[in-house]
Coordinates of C-alpha atoms and ligand atoms in Angstrom, one line a residue:
M610 CA -48.0 4.9 54.9
N611 CA -46.7 1.6 53.3
F612 CA -43.2 1.8 54.7
K613 CA -43.3 1.3 58.5
T614 CA -39.7 0.1 58.9
V615 CA -36.8 1.3 56.7
S616 CA -33.2 0.3 57.1
V617 CA -30.4 2.7 56.1
I618 CA -27.1 1.1 55.4
G619 CA -24.1 3.4 56.0
L620 CA -24.6 6.1 58.6
G621 CA -22.2 8.8 57.2
Y622 CA -22.7 12.2 55.8
I623 CA -25.8 11.1 53.7
G624 CA -27.1 8.0 55.5
L625 CA -27.4 9.5 59.0
P626 CA -29.3 12.7 58.0
T627 CA -31.6 10.6 55.8
A628 CA -32.2 8.1 58.6
A629 CA -32.9 10.9 61.1
I630 CA -35.3 12.7 58.7
L631 CA -37.2 9.5 57.9
A632 CA -37.5 8.8 61.7
S633 CA -38.8 12.4 62.2
R634 CA -41.6 11.5 59.8
G635 CA -42.7 8.6 62.0
V636 CA -40.9 5.7 60.2
N637 CA -39.1 3.1 62.3
V638 CA -35.5 3.4 61.1
I639 CA -32.8 0.8 61.6
G640 CA -29.5 2.4 60.9
V641 CA -26.7 0.1 60.1
D642 CA -23.0 0.9 60.1
I643 CA -19.8 -1.3 60.3
S644 CA -18.3 1.2 62.9
T645 CA -19.3 0.2 66.4
E646 CA -18.1 3.7 67.5
A647 CA -20.6 5.4 65.2
V648 CA -23.3 3.0 66.2
N649 CA -22.7 3.7 69.9
T650 CA -22.5 7.4 69.5
I651 CA -25.8 7.5 67.6
N652 CA -27.6 5.2 70.1
S653 CA -26.6 7.6 72.9
G654 CA -28.2 10.4 70.9
G655 CA -25.0 11.9 69.6
V656 CA -23.5 12.4 66.1
H657 CA -20.1 11.6 64.8
I658 CA -20.1 14.1 61.9
V659 CA -20.4 17.9 61.7
E660 CA -23.5 19.1 59.9
P661 CA -25.7 22.0 61.0
D662 CA -28.7 20.9 63.1
L663 CA -28.0 17.2 62.6
D664 CA -27.3 16.7 66.3
I665 CA -30.8 18.0 67.2
V666 CA -32.7 15.9 64.7
V667 CA -30.7 12.7 65.6
K668 CA -31.2 13.3 69.3
A669 CA -34.9 13.7 68.8
A670 CA -35.1 10.6 66.6
V671 CA -33.2 8.4 69.1
T672 CA -35.1 9.8 72.1
T673 CA -38.5 9.0 70.6
G674 CA -37.3 5.5 69.8
K675 CA -37.8 5.9 66.0
L676 CA -34.1 5.6 65.2
R677 CA -31.9 2.8 66.3
A678 CA -28.4 2.0 65.1
T679 CA -26.8 -1.5 64.8
T680 CA -23.9 -3.2 63.1
E681 CA -26.0 -6.1 61.8
P682 CA -28.8 -5.6 59.2
E683 CA -32.3 -6.7 60.4
P684 CA -35.5 -7.3 58.3
A685 CA -37.2 -4.1 57.0
E686 CA -39.5 -3.2 54.2
A687 CA -37.0 -1.0 52.4
F688 CA -33.2 -0.9 52.4
L689 CA -31.5 2.3 51.5
I690 CA -27.8 2.0 50.7
A691 CA -25.6 5.0 51.4
V692 CA -22.1 3.7 51.5
P693 CA -19.0 5.3 50.0
T694 CA -17.9 4.7 46.4
P695 CA -14.3 5.9 46.3
F696 CA -11.9 5.2 43.5
K697 CA -9.0 2.7 43.7
V698 CA -5.8 4.4 44.5
G699 CA -3.4 4.5 41.6
N700 CA -5.8 4.0 38.6
N701 CA -8.9 6.2 39.3
E702 CA -11.2 3.1 38.7
P703 CA -14.3 3.1 40.8
D704 CA -14.2 0.8 43.9
L705 CA -17.6 -0.8 44.3
S706 CA -16.5 -3.1 47.1
Y707 CA -18.5 -1.1 49.8
I708 CA -21.7 -1.5 47.8
K709 CA -21.1 -5.2 47.2
E710 CA -20.4 -5.7 50.9
A711 CA -23.6 -3.8 51.8
I712 CA -25.6 -6.1 49.5
K713 CA -24.0 -9.2 51.0
S714 CA -24.8 -7.9 54.5
I715 CA -28.5 -7.2 53.8
A716 CA -29.1 -10.4 51.8
P717 CA -30.0 -12.7 54.7
A718 CA -32.5 -10.0 56.0
L719 CA -34.3 -9.7 52.7
S720 CA -37.8 -11.0 52.0
K721 CA -40.3 -10.8 49.1
E722 CA -41.7 -7.3 48.2
N723 CA -38.6 -5.6 49.7
L724 CA -37.3 -2.4 48.1
V725 CA -33.6 -1.9 47.8
I726 CA -32.4 1.6 46.8
L727 CA -28.9 2.5 45.9
E728 CA -28.1 6.1 46.9
S729 CA -24.3 5.9 46.6
T730 CA -22.9 7.8 43.6
S731 CA -22.2 5.0 41.1
P732 CA -20.8 4.4 37.7
V733 CA -23.3 3.6 34.9
G734 CA -24.4 -0.1 35.2
T735 CA -24.0 -0.4 39.0
T736 CA -27.7 -0.8 39.8
E737 CA -27.8 -3.8 37.4
K738 CA -24.8 -5.2 39.2
V739 CA -26.7 -4.8 42.5
A740 CA -29.4 -7.0 41.1
C741 CA -26.8 -9.6 40.0
W742 CA -25.1 -9.6 43.5
L743 CA -28.5 -10.0 45.2
K744 CA -29.2 -13.0 42.9
E745 CA -25.8 -14.4 43.9
Y746 CA -26.4 -14.1 47.6
R747 CA -30.1 -14.9 47.6
P748 CA -30.8 -17.2 44.6
D749 CA -34.3 -17.9 46.1
L750 CA -35.5 -14.4 45.3
T751 CA -36.2 -13.0 41.9
T752 CA -34.9 -9.5 40.7
P753 CA -36.2 -7.2 37.9
L754 CA -33.4 -8.5 35.7
D755 CA -35.0 -12.0 35.6
K756 CA -38.7 -11.3 36.4
G757 CA -39.3 -7.7 35.3
E758 CA -42.3 -6.1 36.9
E759 CA -43.1 -9.3 38.8
A760 CA -39.8 -9.5 40.7
D761 CA -39.7 -10.3 44.4
I762 CA -37.2 -7.6 45.1
K763 CA -37.6 -4.1 43.7
I764 CA -34.4 -2.2 43.0
A765 CA -33.8 1.4 42.1
H766 CA -31.0 4.0 42.0
C767 CA -31.8 7.4 43.6
P768 CA -28.5 9.4 43.8
E769 CA -28.2 11.8 46.7
R770 CA -27.6 15.4 45.6
V771 CA -27.4 17.3 48.9
M772 CA -24.7 19.9 49.6
P773 CA -22.7 19.4 52.8
G774 CA -23.5 22.3 55.1
S775 CA -27.2 22.4 53.9
V776 CA -28.0 18.7 54.0
L777 CA -31.1 18.7 56.2
Q778 CA -32.7 21.4 54.1
E779 CA -31.7 20.0 50.7
L780 CA -32.8 16.5 51.6
V781 CA -36.3 17.8 51.8
T782 CA -36.4 20.5 49.1
N783 CA -34.2 19.1 46.3
D784 CA -35.9 17.2 43.4
R785 CA -34.9 13.5 43.2
V786 CA -34.1 11.5 40.1
V787 CA -35.4 8.0 40.6
G788 CA -34.1 5.3 38.3
G789 CA -35.8 1.9 38.8
L790 CA -34.9 -1.4 37.2
S791 CA -38.6 -1.5 36.2
A792 CA -41.5 0.9 36.3
E793 CA -42.8 -0.8 39.5
C794 CA -39.4 -0.3 41.2
S795 CA -39.5 3.4 40.4
R796 CA -43.1 3.7 41.6
K797 CA -42.2 2.1 45.0
A798 CA -39.1 4.2 45.4
V799 CA -41.0 7.4 44.8
E800 CA -43.5 6.3 47.4
L801 CA -40.7 6.0 49.9
Y802 CA -39.1 9.4 49.0
K803 CA -42.5 11.1 49.2
I804 CA -42.4 10.5 52.9
F805 CA -40.0 13.4 53.4
V806 CA -39.2 14.9 50.0
K807 CA -41.1 18.1 49.1
G808 CA -39.2 18.4 45.7
E809 CA -40.3 16.6 42.6
C810 CA -39.4 12.9 42.2
I811 CA -38.8 12.3 38.6
T812 CA -38.5 8.7 37.3
T813 CA -36.2 7.4 34.6
K814 CA -34.1 4.3 33.9
S815 CA -31.4 3.3 36.4
R816 CA -28.5 4.0 33.9
T817 CA -29.8 7.5 33.2
A818 CA -30.2 8.2 37.0
E819 CA -26.6 7.0 37.5
M820 CA -25.3 9.2 34.7
A821 CA -27.4 12.2 35.8
K822 CA -25.5 12.3 39.1
L823 CA -22.1 12.0 37.5
T824 CA -23.1 14.7 35.0
E825 CA -24.0 17.2 37.7
N826 CA -20.7 16.8 39.5
A827 CA -18.6 16.7 36.3
F828 CA -20.4 19.9 35.1
R829 CA -19.4 21.6 38.4
D830 CA -15.8 20.2 38.1
V831 CA -15.4 21.5 34.5
N832 CA -16.7 24.9 35.5
I833 CA -14.4 25.1 38.6
A834 CA -11.5 24.1 36.4
F835 CA -12.3 27.0 34.1
A836 CA -12.1 29.4 37.1
N837 CA -8.9 27.8 38.4
E838 CA -7.2 28.0 34.9
L839 CA -8.3 31.7 34.7
S840 CA -6.7 32.4 38.1
V841 CA -3.3 31.0 36.9
I842 CA -3.6 33.0 33.6
C843 CA -4.5 36.2 35.5
E844 CA -1.5 35.8 37.8
K845 CA 0.8 35.7 34.8
L846 CA -0.9 38.6 33.1
K847 CA -1.0 40.6 36.4
I848 CA -4.8 40.9 36.6
N849 CA -6.9 40.5 39.8
V850 CA -8.9 37.4 38.9
W851 CA -11.6 38.2 41.5
E852 CA -12.3 41.6 40.0
L853 CA -12.2 40.0 36.5
I854 CA -14.8 37.4 37.4
R855 CA -17.0 40.0 39.1
L856 CA -17.0 42.0 35.9
S857 CA -17.5 39.1 33.6
N858 CA -20.4 37.9 35.6
R859 CA -22.2 41.1 34.9
H860 CA -23.0 39.6 31.5
P861 CA -26.5 38.0 31.7
R862 CA -25.4 34.6 30.4
V863 CA -22.0 34.3 32.1
N864 CA -21.5 32.8 35.6
V865 CA -17.8 32.0 36.2
L866 CA -17.3 30.1 39.5
S867 CA -14.6 30.9 42.1
P868 CA -11.0 29.7 41.9
G869 CA -9.5 28.2 44.9
P870 CA -6.6 25.9 46.1
G871 CA -8.1 23.0 44.2
V872 CA -11.1 20.8 44.3
G873 CA -11.8 18.5 47.2
G874 CA -14.4 16.4 48.8
H875 CA -15.5 12.8 48.1
C876 CA -17.8 13.8 45.2
I877 CA -16.6 16.4 42.7
A878 CA -12.9 15.3 42.9
V879 CA -14.0 11.6 42.4
D880 CA -17.2 11.3 40.4
P881 CA -16.0 12.7 37.0
W882 CA -13.5 9.8 36.9
F883 CA -16.4 7.4 36.9
I884 CA -17.4 8.8 33.5
V885 CA -13.7 8.8 32.3
S886 CA -13.2 5.2 33.3
S887 CA -16.3 4.2 31.3
C888 CA -15.5 6.2 28.2
P889 CA -11.8 7.2 28.3
E890 CA -11.6 8.0 24.6
E891 CA -14.7 10.2 24.6
A892 CA -14.4 12.0 28.0
K893 CA -11.5 14.2 27.1
L894 CA -12.7 17.6 28.5
I895 CA -13.9 16.0 31.7
Q896 CA -10.5 14.3 32.1
Q897 CA -8.7 17.5 31.4
A898 CA -10.8 19.4 34.0
R899 CA -9.8 16.9 36.6
K900 CA -6.2 17.4 35.7
V901 CA -6.4 21.2 35.9
N902 CA -8.1 21.0 39.3
D903 CA -5.6 18.4 40.6
R904 CA -2.7 20.6 39.5
K905 CA -4.0 23.7 41.4
P906 CA -2.6 22.7 44.9
Y907 CA 0.8 22.4 43.3
H908 CA 0.6 25.9 41.9
V909 CA -0.2 27.2 45.4
I910 CA 2.8 25.2 46.8
D911 CA 5.1 26.8 44.2
K912 CA 3.9 30.2 45.4
V913 CA 4.5 29.3 49.0
I914 CA 8.1 28.1 48.2
K915 CA 8.9 31.4 46.4
S916 CA 7.6 33.4 49.4
A917 CA 9.5 31.4 51.9
D918 CA 12.7 32.0 49.9
Q919 CA 12.5 35.7 51.1
Y920 CA 12.9 34.8 54.7
K921 CA 15.8 33.4 56.8
K922 CA 13.4 31.8 59.2
P923 CA 10.0 31.4 57.5
V924 CA 7.0 30.8 59.7
L925 CA 4.0 29.7 57.7
A926 CA 0.4 29.9 58.9
F927 CA -2.0 27.9 56.9
L928 CA -5.6 28.9 57.4
G929 CA -8.0 26.0 56.8
L930 CA -7.6 22.3 56.2
T931 CA -11.1 21.1 55.2
F932 CA -12.2 20.7 51.6
K933 CA -14.5 23.7 51.8
A934 CA -15.9 26.3 54.2
D935 CA -17.6 25.7 57.5
I936 CA -17.4 21.9 57.6
D937 CA -15.1 19.4 59.3
D938 CA -14.6 17.1 56.3
L939 CA -10.9 16.6 55.3
R940 CA -11.6 14.0 52.5
E941 CA -9.7 14.7 49.3
S942 CA -8.9 18.2 50.7
P943 CA -6.5 20.2 48.5
S944 CA -5.6 22.2 51.6
M945 CA -4.5 19.1 53.4
R946 CA -2.4 18.1 50.5
I947 CA -0.8 21.6 50.4
V948 CA 0.0 21.5 54.1
E949 CA 1.3 17.9 54.0
E950 CA 3.6 18.6 51.0
V951 CA 5.0 21.9 52.4
S952 CA 5.6 20.5 55.9
E953 CA 7.5 17.6 54.2
M954 CA 9.7 20.0 52.3
G955 CA 11.0 21.5 55.6
I956 CA 11.1 25.0 54.2
G957 CA 10.0 26.6 57.5
E958 CA 7.9 26.3 60.6
V959 CA 4.3 25.3 59.8
L960 CA 1.3 26.4 61.9
V961 CA -2.2 25.2 61.2
V962 CA -5.5 27.0 61.9
E963 CA -8.6 24.9 61.5
P964 CA -11.5 26.0 63.7
N965 CA -13.7 22.9 62.8
I966 CA -11.4 20.2 64.2
T967 CA -10.0 19.7 67.7
S968 CA -6.9 17.8 66.8
L969 CA -4.7 17.5 63.7
P970 CA -5.0 14.3 61.5
E971 CA -2.3 11.8 62.1
S972 CA -0.4 12.6 58.9
L973 CA 0.2 16.2 60.2
A974 CA 0.4 15.5 64.0
S975 CA 3.1 12.9 63.4
K976 CA 5.2 15.7 61.8
G977 CA 5.0 17.7 65.0
L978 CA 2.8 20.4 63.4
E979 CA 0.8 22.7 65.7
L980 CA -3.0 23.4 65.6
L981 CA -3.5 27.0 66.8
P982 CA -6.3 29.5 67.2
V983 CA -6.3 32.2 64.5
V984 CA -4.8 35.2 66.3
P985 CA -1.7 33.5 67.8
A986 CA -1.0 31.9 64.5
L987 CA -1.2 35.2 62.6
E988 CA 1.0 36.9 65.2
R989 CA 3.7 34.3 64.9
A990 CA 3.7 33.9 61.1
N991 CA 5.5 35.9 58.5
I992 CA 3.7 34.1 55.6
I993 CA 0.0 33.6 55.8
V994 CA -1.7 31.1 53.4
L995 CA -5.5 31.4 53.3
L996 CA -6.8 28.0 52.0
V997 CA -10.5 27.9 53.1
D998 CA -13.0 30.7 53.4
H999 CA -14.3 29.7 56.9
K1000 CA -16.6 32.3 58.5
E1001 CA -14.0 32.7 61.3
F1002 CA -11.5 34.0 58.7
L1003 CA -13.8 36.5 57.1
S1004 CA -13.6 38.8 60.1
I1005 CA -9.8 38.7 60.6
E1006 CA -8.6 42.2 61.5
R1007 CA -6.5 43.5 58.6
R1008 CA -3.8 44.9 60.9
L1009 CA -2.9 41.3 61.8
L1010 CA -1.9 40.8 58.1
S1011 CA 0.2 44.0 57.7
E1012 CA 3.9 43.5 56.8
K1013 CA 3.3 39.8 56.1
V1014 CA 3.2 37.9 52.9
V1015 CA -0.4 36.9 52.3
I1016 CA -1.3 34.2 49.8
D1017 CA -5.1 34.3 49.5
T1018 CA -6.3 31.4 47.5
K1019 CA -10.0 32.2 48.0
G1020 CA -9.9 36.0 47.5
I1021 CA -11.4 36.9 50.8
F1022 CA -8.9 39.6 51.8
Ligands
SAJ1548 N1 -15.2 24.9 44.7 C1 -14.4 25.8 44.1 N2 -15.0 26.9 43.5 C2 -16.4 27.0 43.4 C3 -17.1 26.0 44.0 C4 -16.5 24.9 44.7 O1 -13.1 25.8 44.1 O2 -16.8 28.0 42.9 C5 -14.5 23.7 45.4 C6 -14.8 23.6 46.9 O3 -14.0 24.5 47.6 C7 -14.6 22.2 47.1 C8 -15.1 21.5 45.8 O4 -15.0 22.5 44.9 O5 -13.2 21.9 47.4 C9 -16.4 20.9 45.9 O6 -17.3 21.7 46.6 P1 -18.8 22.0 46.2 O7 -19.4 22.9 47.1 O8 -18.9 22.4 44.8 O9 -19.5 20.6 46.2 P2 -19.6 19.3 47.3 O10 -18.6 18.4 46.9 O11 -19.7 19.8 48.6 O12 -21.1 18.8 46.9 C10 -21.3 18.4 45.5 C11 -22.7 19.0 45.1 N3 -22.8 18.9 43.7 C12 -23.1 19.9 42.8 O13 -23.2 21.0 43.3 C13 -23.3 19.6 41.4 C14 -23.8 18.3 45.8 O14 -25.0 18.8 45.3 C15 -23.7 16.8 45.7 O15 -24.7 16.2 46.4 C16 -22.4 16.4 46.3 O16 -21.3 17.0 45.5 C17 -22.3 14.9 46.2 O17 -22.5 14.2 47.2 O18 -22.1 14.3 45.1

């Protein structure tokens, strides 16, 4: 094996599982994160995020001494960057500051023949920017932009494509798109991924790899927007959208996705904007899909307001806060948005059920909202709003719902 020491920058939902898997394959992994809390938790063999089996793999990696976390980058043969790429609040423009900071932080630790891989989802052209930033911070080292195949530092983009909830399995089985700034960069990056990836590693140019990732998530967003638009149309036409989709999907070439309270998470609700911001005139459908999905939580809120109007003292139980089922991730969650907005309106007492968290986020706790187990919340409420199809909700006894208004945004009841 040519890679004995690999550094993973950013120990979040992608970086930590990747670091732990690499360590489980015998590589010495130095995990780097700006959060001392995350670093301390990992070094004590724990995890700071919820992902099935991650705790076991991290504990094993730390116990065997193969994984160590720190806040300061150290020399390694390869640096894998897995930091967030959010958009700037207000204008939906990509915020590349985390990537730039990561590059700045690894620059002093770099030496000739190092490989730098950008895993963060990035707008087209970011990998080239990484090379420019490296040049800025380490003018003594050459990059593929000035020295081509002969460059001191090899640089590639290899977007992560794993599904939260199945990260450990998908990290190994998914195919990887590897876009090097030169053929040699791609070859070296594939060599690294082959340590743990059983799927195929397909090489291309960095710009195509960047766009491939954005395309995958925009494709999903557009398809979910279609389902969300259908659900609103069906409500107006008094048709059960779930039955309609089941029937339509009997066609061999139709696969309508599921409507819901909106689209959340740090990927699908964000990445399509990276295409729109590059080509605003051309990306009309992609932009419209974002708007349809962003509008859906407000449609749910309108329904909640109408239902509350029927009661003198409405007690509303919201089931689920996370952006999708069986995870603890609240980022860009449409359910959070719905609960925040409704509680601000003061239209009734608001109860929250979220089995995957132990305390409410500050934005809700500061409003005096209560986090309750499912049964007491259902018993107290007269309006029940199902926002996330968590496994705990699938087995809710139907008698607990009788004589109550039920708004089921995921169609589980
Ligand atoms: N959703 C629906 N209806 C559906 C499917 C999803 O409303 O039929 C909603 C979910 O509830 C959630 C949002 O969409 O709010 C996104 O969930 P998701 O399960 O579609 O995707 P993510 O964000 O968890 O992960 C996606 C994946 N991308 C694709 O499936 C194309 C994953 O493979 C990527 O690695 C990940 O984004 C990422 O990191 O970019």
